[in-house]
Amino acid sequence: MEEKEVIKNKDKKEFVLKAVAENGKFLDLVSPELQDDKEVVMAALEQDAESLEFASKRLKDDKEVIMKGVKGAPWTVCYASEKLRADPEVIFESCKTYGQALYYASQELRADREIVKAAVENKGIIIKYASKELRNDKELASIAVKQNKQAYHFISRELQQEEQIKALR
């Protein structure tokens, strides 16, 4: 299917459903009304989770839509609404395989030990976005520094003095 064809038929739901099933990123070319149609967006996400970028603002606040995107492309959590960036399930799902997701998490979730642990196991240096308290957690600091030596610079000063932690660098 050609882009021109999609643009020409951007308001026709049945056509658009076929188009996004073939190439999820065609969602970028369709009418705003269809970018706000959950059935269309879910079909696009099924084919290419990165197409979440082109979903309407309203659907970026729909947990089912965001979870579908995150399961296919964990980094797409960056498109989630502020409300969903404060949802532990959404952020944890993303952090399991994409530690950088902690950057998009609410302040409250940056203080959630389970979420931070999942993030630093995947991307140690991301500990810099954890709460102050968790940057002073010896186990999390050890995990982070083992995963990425540069994480040492982002843990608490107190833990930087610990011989066990120093030995990990």
JSON list of C-alpha atoms in Angstrom, two decimals:
[
{"chain": "A", "resi": 1, "resn": "MET", "atom": "CA", "xyz": [0.00, 0.00, 0.00]},
{"chain": "A", "resi": 2, "resn": "GLU", "atom": "CA", "xyz": [1.25, 3.47, -0.88]},
{"chain": "A", "resi": 3, "resn": "GLU", "atom": "CA", "xyz": [1.27, 6.55, 1.37]},
{"chain": "A", "resi": 4, "resn": "LYS", "atom": "CA", "xyz": [-0.67, 8.50, -1.27]},
{"chain": "A", "resi": 5, "resn": "GLU", "atom": "CA", "xyz": [-3.44, 5.91, -1.09]},
{"chain": "A", "resi": 6, "resn": "VAL", "atom": "CA", "xyz": [-3.61, 6.17, 2.69]},
{"chain": "A", "resi": 7, "resn": "ILE", "atom": "CA", "xyz": [-3.74, 9.98, 2.58]},
{"chain": "A", "resi": 8, "resn": "LYS", "atom": "CA", "xyz": [-6.48, 9.87, -0.06]},
{"chain": "A", "resi": 9, "resn": "ASN", "atom": "CA", "xyz": [-8.56, 7.51, 2.13]},
{"chain": "A", "resi": 10, "resn": "LYS", "atom": "CA", "xyz": [-7.56, 8.93, 5.53]},
{"chain": "A", "resi": 11, "resn": "ASP", "atom": "CA", "xyz": [-11.19, 9.32, 6.67]},
{"chain": "A", "resi": 12, "resn": "LYS", "atom": "CA", "xyz": [-12.39, 5.83, 5.68]},
{"chain": "A", "resi": 13, "resn": "LYS", "atom": "CA", "xyz": [-12.21, 3.60, 8.72]},
{"chain": "A", "resi": 14, "resn": "GLU", "atom": "CA", "xyz": [-12.33, 0.24, 6.93]},
{"chain": "A", "resi": 15, "resn": "PHE", "atom": "CA", "xyz": [-9.57, 1.32, 4.54]},
{"chain": "A", "resi": 16, "resn": "VAL", "atom": "CA", "xyz": [-7.48, 2.73, 7.40]},
{"chain": "A", "resi": 17, "resn": "LEU", "atom": "CA", "xyz": [-7.87, -0.47, 9.42]},
{"chain": "A", "resi": 18, "resn": "LYS", "atom": "CA", "xyz": [-6.37, -2.43, 6.52]},
{"chain": "A", "resi": 19, "resn": "ALA", "atom": "CA", "xyz": [-3.62, 0.16, 6.03]},
{"chain": "A", "resi": 20, "resn": "VAL", "atom": "CA", "xyz": [-2.45, 0.19, 9.65]},
{"chain": "A", "resi": 21, "resn": "ALA", "atom": "CA", "xyz": [-2.61, -3.60, 9.79]},
{"chain": "A", "resi": 22, "resn": "GLU", "atom": "CA", "xyz": [-0.07, -3.55, 6.98]},
{"chain": "A", "resi": 23, "resn": "ASN", "atom": "CA", "xyz": [2.03, -0.69, 8.37]},
{"chain": "A", "resi": 24, "resn": "GLY", "atom": "CA", "xyz": [1.24, 0.69, 11.82]},
{"chain": "A", "resi": 25, "resn": "LYS", "atom": "CA", "xyz": [3.02, 3.95, 11.11]},
{"chain": "A", "resi": 26, "resn": "PHE", "atom": "CA", "xyz": [0.40, 4.80, 8.49]},
{"chain": "A", "resi": 27, "resn": "LEU", "atom": "CA", "xyz": [-1.49, 5.99, 11.58]},
{"chain": "A", "resi": 28, "resn": "ASP", "atom": "CA", "xyz": [0.48, 9.22, 11.13]},
{"chain": "A", "resi": 29, "resn": "LEU", "atom": "CA", "xyz": [-1.28, 9.85, 7.82]},
{"chain": "A", "resi": 30, "resn": "VAL", "atom": "CA", "xyz": [-4.90, 9.34, 8.83]},
{"chain": "A", "resi": 31, "resn": "SER", "atom": "CA", "xyz": [-7.47, 11.85, 10.04]},
{"chain": "A", "resi": 32, "resn": "PRO", "atom": "CA", "xyz": [-7.39, 13.06, 13.65]},
{"chain": "A", "resi": 33, "resn": "GLU", "atom": "CA", "xyz": [-10.75, 11.33, 14.15]},
{"chain": "A", "resi": 34, "resn": "LEU", "atom": "CA", "xyz": [-9.25, 7.96, 13.27]},
{"chain": "A", "resi": 35, "resn": "GLN", "atom": "CA", "xyz": [-6.11, 8.66, 15.31]},
{"chain": "A", "resi": 36, "resn": "ASP", "atom": "CA", "xyz": [-8.62, 8.94, 18.15]},
{"chain": "A", "resi": 37, "resn": "ASP", "atom": "CA", "xyz": [-10.40, 5.69, 17.26]},
{"chain": "A", "resi": 38, "resn": "LYS", "atom": "CA", "xyz": [-9.31, 2.99, 19.69]},
{"chain": "A", "resi": 39, "resn": "GLU", "atom": "CA", "xyz": [-9.94, 0.14, 17.26]},
{"chain": "A", "resi": 40, "resn": "VAL", "atom": "CA", "xyz": [-7.74, 1.78, 14.62]},
{"chain": "A", "resi": 41, "resn": "VAL", "atom": "CA", "xyz": [-4.98, 2.64, 17.09]},
{"chain": "A", "resi": 42, "resn": "MET", "atom": "CA", "xyz": [-4.96, -0.87, 18.59]},
{"chain": "A", "resi": 43, "resn": "ALA", "atom": "CA", "xyz": [-4.68, -2.34, 15.07]},
{"chain": "A", "resi": 44, "resn": "ALA", "atom": "CA", "xyz": [-1.74, -0.03, 14.35]},
{"chain": "A", "resi": 45, "resn": "LEU", "atom": "CA", "xyz": [-0.06, -1.01, 17.64]},
{"chain": "A", "resi": 46, "resn": "GLU", "atom": "CA", "xyz": [-0.53, -4.68, 16.82]},
{"chain": "A", "resi": 47, "resn": "GLN", "atom": "CA", "xyz": [1.52, -4.18, 13.67]},
{"chain": "A", "resi": 48, "resn": "ASP", "atom": "CA", "xyz": [4.04, -1.64, 15.06]},
{"chain": "A", "resi": 49, "resn": "ALA", "atom": "CA", "xyz": [4.01, -0.56, 18.70]},
{"chain": "A", "resi": 50, "resn": "GLU", "atom": "CA", "xyz": [6.03, 2.53, 17.80]},
{"chain": "A", "resi": 51, "resn": "SER", "atom": "CA", "xyz": [2.94, 3.90, 16.05]},
{"chain": "A", "resi": 52, "resn": "LEU", "atom": "CA", "xyz": [1.73, 4.91, 19.52]},
{"chain": "A", "resi": 53, "resn": "GLU", "atom": "CA", "xyz": [3.40, 8.23, 18.74]},
{"chain": "A", "resi": 54, "resn": "PHE", "atom": "CA", "xyz": [0.55, 9.05, 16.34]},
{"chain": "A", "resi": 55, "resn": "ALA", "atom": "CA", "xyz": [-2.37, 8.17, 18.62]},
{"chain": "A", "resi": 56, "resn": "SER", "atom": "CA", "xyz": [-4.56, 10.99, 19.91]},
{"chain": "A", "resi": 57, "resn": "LYS", "atom": "CA", "xyz": [-3.86, 12.66, 23.22]},
{"chain": "A", "resi": 58, "resn": "ARG", "atom": "CA", "xyz": [-7.02, 11.06, 24.63]},
{"chain": "A", "resi": 59, "resn": "LEU", "atom": "CA", "xyz": [-5.83, 7.57, 23.75]},
{"chain": "A", "resi": 60, "resn": "LYS", "atom": "CA", "xyz": [-2.40, 8.27, 25.22]},
{"chain": "A", "resi": 61, "resn": "ASP", "atom": "CA", "xyz": [-4.35, 8.51, 28.47]},
{"chain": "A", "resi": 62, "resn": "ASP", "atom": "CA", "xyz": [-5.95, 5.08, 27.95]},
{"chain": "A", "resi": 63, "resn": "LYS", "atom": "CA", "xyz": [-4.11, 2.44, 29.99]},
{"chain": "A", "resi": 64, "resn": "GLU", "atom": "CA", "xyz": [-5.01, -0.42, 27.65]},
{"chain": "A", "resi": 65, "resn": "VAL", "atom": "CA", "xyz": [-3.59, 1.48, 24.67]},
{"chain": "A", "resi": 66, "resn": "ILE", "atom": "CA", "xyz": [-0.40, 2.47, 26.50]},
{"chain": "A", "resi": 67, "resn": "MET", "atom": "CA", "xyz": [0.16, -1.06, 27.82]},
{"chain": "A", "resi": 68, "resn": "LYS", "atom": "CA", "xyz": [-0.17, -2.43, 24.29]},
{"chain": "A", "resi": 69, "resn": "GLY", "atom": "CA", "xyz": [2.44, 0.05, 23.09]},
{"chain": "A", "resi": 70, "resn": "VAL", "atom": "CA", "xyz": [4.80, -0.55, 26.00]},
{"chain": "A", "resi": 71, "resn": "LYS", "atom": "CA", "xyz": [4.63, -4.33, 25.63]},
{"chain": "A", "resi": 72, "resn": "GLY", "atom": "CA", "xyz": [5.69, -4.05, 22.00]},
{"chain": "A", "resi": 73, "resn": "ALA", "atom": "CA", "xyz": [8.16, -1.16, 22.37]},
{"chain": "A", "resi": 74, "resn": "PRO", "atom": "CA", "xyz": [8.90, -0.30, 26.01]},
{"chain": "A", "resi": 75, "resn": "TRP", "atom": "CA", "xyz": [10.38, 3.09, 25.17]},
{"chain": "A", "resi": 76, "resn": "THR", "atom": "CA", "xyz": [6.99, 4.31, 23.94]},
{"chain": "A", "resi": 77, "resn": "VAL", "atom": "CA", "xyz": [6.08, 4.99, 27.58]},
{"chain": "A", "resi": 78, "resn": "CYS", "atom": "CA", "xyz": [7.38, 8.47, 26.76]},
{"chain": "A", "resi": 79, "resn": "TYR", "atom": "CA", "xyz": [4.06, 9.06, 24.95]},
{"chain": "A", "resi": 80, "resn": "ALA", "atom": "CA", "xyz": [1.94, 8.16, 27.99]},
{"chain": "A", "resi": 81, "resn": "SER", "atom": "CA", "xyz": [-0.11, 10.84, 29.70]},
{"chain": "A", "resi": 82, "resn": "GLU", "atom": "CA", "xyz": [1.12, 12.28, 32.97]},
{"chain": "A", "resi": 83, "resn": "LYS", "atom": "CA", "xyz": [-1.54, 10.22, 34.77]},
{"chain": "A", "resi": 84, "resn": "LEU", "atom": "CA", "xyz": [-0.22, 6.98, 33.26]},
{"chain": "A", "resi": 85, "resn": "ARG", "atom": "CA", "xyz": [3.38, 7.94, 33.98]},
{"chain": "A", "resi": 86, "resn": "ALA", "atom": "CA", "xyz": [2.28, 7.74, 37.61]},
{"chain": "A", "resi": 87, "resn": "ASP", "atom": "CA", "xyz": [0.78, 4.26, 37.14]},
{"chain": "A", "resi": 88, "resn": "PRO", "atom": "CA", "xyz": [3.07, 1.64, 38.73]},
{"chain": "A", "resi": 89, "resn": "GLU", "atom": "CA", "xyz": [1.97, -1.13, 36.36]},
{"chain": "A", "resi": 90, "resn": "VAL", "atom": "CA", "xyz": [2.73, 0.92, 33.24]},
{"chain": "A", "resi": 91, "resn": "ILE", "atom": "CA", "xyz": [6.13, 2.12, 34.45]},
{"chain": "A", "resi": 92, "resn": "PHE", "atom": "CA", "xyz": [7.17, -1.28, 35.84]},
{"chain": "A", "resi": 93, "resn": "GLU", "atom": "CA", "xyz": [6.25, -3.01, 32.57]},
{"chain": "A", "resi": 94, "resn": "SER", "atom": "CA", "xyz": [8.43, -0.56, 30.67]},
{"chain": "A", "resi": 95, "resn": "CYS", "atom": "CA", "xyz": [11.34, -0.53, 33.15]},
{"chain": "A", "resi": 96, "resn": "LYS", "atom": "CA", "xyz": [11.67, -4.33, 33.03]},
{"chain": "A", "resi": 97, "resn": "THR", "atom": "CA", "xyz": [13.21, -4.13, 29.57]},
{"chain": "A", "resi": 98, "resn": "TYR", "atom": "CA", "xyz": [13.87, -0.41, 29.15]},
{"chain": "A", "resi": 99, "resn": "GLY", "atom": "CA", "xyz": [15.50, 1.06, 32.24]},
{"chain": "A", "resi": 100, "resn": "GLN", "atom": "CA", "xyz": [15.39, 4.56, 30.78]},
{"chain": "A", "resi": 101, "resn": "ALA", "atom": "CA", "xyz": [11.62, 4.52, 31.38]},
{"chain": "A", "resi": 102, "resn": "LEU", "atom": "CA", "xyz": [12.40, 5.62, 34.94]},
{"chain": "A", "resi": 103, "resn": "TYR", "atom": "CA", "xyz": [13.13, 9.03, 33.45]},
{"chain": "A", "resi": 104, "resn": "TYR", "atom": "CA", "xyz": [9.45, 9.33, 32.45]},
{"chain": "A", "resi": 105, "resn": "ALA", "atom": "CA", "xyz": [8.11, 8.07, 35.79]},
{"chain": "A", "resi": 106, "resn": "SER", "atom": "CA", "xyz": [6.41, 10.33, 38.30]},
{"chain": "A", "resi": 107, "resn": "GLN", "atom": "CA", "xyz": [8.39, 11.44, 41.35]},
{"chain": "A", "resi": 108, "resn": "GLU", "atom": "CA", "xyz": [6.42, 8.96, 43.48]},
{"chain": "A", "resi": 109, "resn": "LEU", "atom": "CA", "xyz": [7.41, 6.05, 41.27]},
{"chain": "A", "resi": 110, "resn": "ARG", "atom": "CA", "xyz": [11.06, 7.13, 41.27]},
{"chain": "A", "resi": 111, "resn": "ALA", "atom": "CA", "xyz": [10.84, 6.29, 44.98]},
{"chain": "A", "resi": 112, "resn": "ASP", "atom": "CA", "xyz": [9.31, 2.84, 44.38]},
{"chain": "A", "resi": 113, "resn": "ARG", "atom": "CA", "xyz": [12.03, 0.31, 45.15]},
{"chain": "A", "resi": 114, "resn": "GLU", "atom": "CA", "xyz": [10.67, -2.45, 42.93]},
{"chain": "A", "resi": 115, "resn": "ILE", "atom": "CA", "xyz": [10.41, -0.14, 39.92]},
{"chain": "A", "resi": 116, "resn": "VAL", "atom": "CA", "xyz": [13.85, 1.38, 40.48]},
{"chain": "A", "resi": 117, "resn": "LYS", "atom": "CA", "xyz": [15.37, -2.08, 40.90]},
{"chain": "A", "resi": 118, "resn": "ALA", "atom": "CA", "xyz": [13.88, -3.23, 37.59]},
{"chain": "A", "resi": 119, "resn": "ALA", "atom": "CA", "xyz": [15.21, -0.09, 35.91]},
{"chain": "A", "resi": 120, "resn": "VAL", "atom": "CA", "xyz": [18.78, -0.29, 37.25]},
{"chain": "A", "resi": 121, "resn": "GLU", "atom": "CA", "xyz": [19.04, -4.01, 36.54]},
{"chain": "A", "resi": 122, "resn": "ASN", "atom": "CA", "xyz": [18.42, -3.08, 32.94]},
{"chain": "A", "resi": 123, "resn": "LYS", "atom": "CA", "xyz": [20.29, 0.25, 32.79]},
{"chain": "A", "resi": 124, "resn": "GLY", "atom": "CA", "xyz": [22.48, 0.97, 35.83]},
{"chain": "A", "resi": 125, "resn": "ILE", "atom": "CA", "xyz": [23.15, 4.62, 35.14]},
{"chain": "A", "resi": 126, "resn": "ILE", "atom": "CA", "xyz": [19.43, 5.36, 35.36]},
{"chain": "A", "resi": 127, "resn": "ILE", "atom": "CA", "xyz": [19.84, 5.32, 39.14]},
{"chain": "A", "resi": 128, "resn": "LYS", "atom": "CA", "xyz": [20.47, 9.04, 38.71]},
{"chain": "A", "resi": 129, "resn": "TYR", "atom": "CA", "xyz": [16.68, 9.44, 38.32]},
{"chain": "A", "resi": 130, "resn": "ALA", "atom": "CA", "xyz": [15.84, 7.44, 41.44]},
{"chain": "A", "resi": 131, "resn": "SER", "atom": "CA", "xyz": [14.78, 9.20, 44.61]},
{"chain": "A", "resi": 132, "resn": "LYS", "atom": "CA", "xyz": [17.49, 10.42, 46.95]},
{"chain": "A", "resi": 133, "resn": "GLU", "atom": "CA", "xyz": [16.60, 7.66, 49.41]},
{"chain": "A", "resi": 134, "resn": "LEU", "atom": "CA", "xyz": [16.98, 4.94, 46.80]},
{"chain": "A", "resi": 135, "resn": "ARG", "atom": "CA", "xyz": [20.28, 6.33, 45.57]},
{"chain": "A", "resi": 136, "resn": "ASN", "atom": "CA", "xyz": [21.39, 5.55, 49.13]},
{"chain": "A", "resi": 137, "resn": "ASP", "atom": "CA", "xyz": [20.16, 1.94, 49.00]},
{"chain": "A", "resi": 138, "resn": "LYS", "atom": "CA", "xyz": [23.20, -0.35, 49.09]},
{"chain": "A", "resi": 139, "resn": "GLU", "atom": "CA", "xyz": [21.66, -3.19, 47.10]},
{"chain": "A", "resi": 140, "resn": "LEU", "atom": "CA", "xyz": [20.37, -0.89, 44.36]},
{"chain": "A", "resi": 141, "resn": "ALA", "atom": "CA", "xyz": [23.70, 0.95, 44.23]},
{"chain": "A", "resi": 142, "resn": "SER", "atom": "CA", "xyz": [25.55, -2.36, 43.85]},
{"chain": "A", "resi": 143, "resn": "ILE", "atom": "CA", "xyz": [23.25, -3.50, 41.06]},
{"chain": "A", "resi": 144, "resn": "ALA", "atom": "CA", "xyz": [23.59, -0.17, 39.27]},
{"chain": "A", "resi": 145, "resn": "VAL", "atom": "CA", "xyz": [27.38, 0.02, 39.50]},
{"chain": "A", "resi": 146, "resn": "LYS", "atom": "CA", "xyz": [27.79, -3.62, 38.43]},
{"chain": "A", "resi": 147, "resn": "GLN", "atom": "CA", "xyz": [25.60, -2.91, 35.42]},
{"chain": "A", "resi": 148, "resn": "ASN", "atom": "CA", "xyz": [27.34, 0.37, 34.54]},
{"chain": "A", "resi": 149, "resn": "LYS", "atom": "CA", "xyz": [30.47, 1.68, 36.28]},
{"chain": "A", "resi": 150, "resn": "GLN", "atom": "CA", "xyz": [29.37, 5.29, 35.60]},
{"chain": "A", "resi": 151, "resn": "ALA", "atom": "CA", "xyz": [26.40, 4.76, 37.94]},
{"chain": "A", "resi": 152, "resn": "TYR", "atom": "CA", "xyz": [28.88, 5.17, 40.81]},
{"chain": "A", "resi": 153, "resn": "HIS", "atom": "CA", "xyz": [28.78, 8.93, 40.23]},
{"chain": "A", "resi": 154, "resn": "PHE", "atom": "CA", "xyz": [25.03, 9.03, 40.88]},
{"chain": "A", "resi": 155, "resn": "ILE", "atom": "CA", "xyz": [24.75, 7.04, 44.09]},
{"chain": "A", "resi": 156, "resn": "SER", "atom": "CA", "xyz": [24.88, 8.75, 47.48]},
{"chain": "A", "resi": 157, "resn": "ARG", "atom": "CA", "xyz": [28.19, 10.15, 48.74]},
{"chain": "A", "resi": 158, "resn": "GLU", "atom": "CA", "xyz": [27.83, 7.85, 51.72]},
{"chain": "A", "resi": 159, "resn": "LEU", "atom": "CA", "xyz": [27.71, 4.74, 49.54]},
{"chain": "A", "resi": 160, "resn": "GLN", "atom": "CA", "xyz": [30.56, 6.02, 47.36]},
{"chain": "A", "resi": 161, "resn": "GLN", "atom": "CA", "xyz": [32.75, 5.68, 50.49]},
{"chain": "A", "resi": 162, "resn": "GLU", "atom": "CA", "xyz": [31.80, 2.03, 51.09]},
{"chain": "A", "resi": 163, "resn": "GLU", "atom": "CA", "xyz": [34.63, -0.35, 50.24]},
{"chain": "A", "resi": 164, "resn": "GLN", "atom": "CA", "xyz": [32.24, -2.95, 48.75]},
{"chain": "A", "resi": 165, "resn": "ILE", "atom": "CA", "xyz": [30.84, -0.37, 46.34]},
{"chain": "A", "resi": 166, "resn": "LYS", "atom": "CA", "xyz": [34.25, 1.12, 45.52]},
{"chain": "A", "resi": 167, "resn": "ALA", "atom": "CA", "xyz": [35.45, -2.36, 44.59]},
{"chain": "A", "resi": 168, "resn": "LEU", "atom": "CA", "xyz": [32.72, -2.64, 41.93]},
{"chain": "A", "resi": 169, "resn": "ARG", "atom": "CA", "xyz": [34.03, 0.29, 39.88]}
]
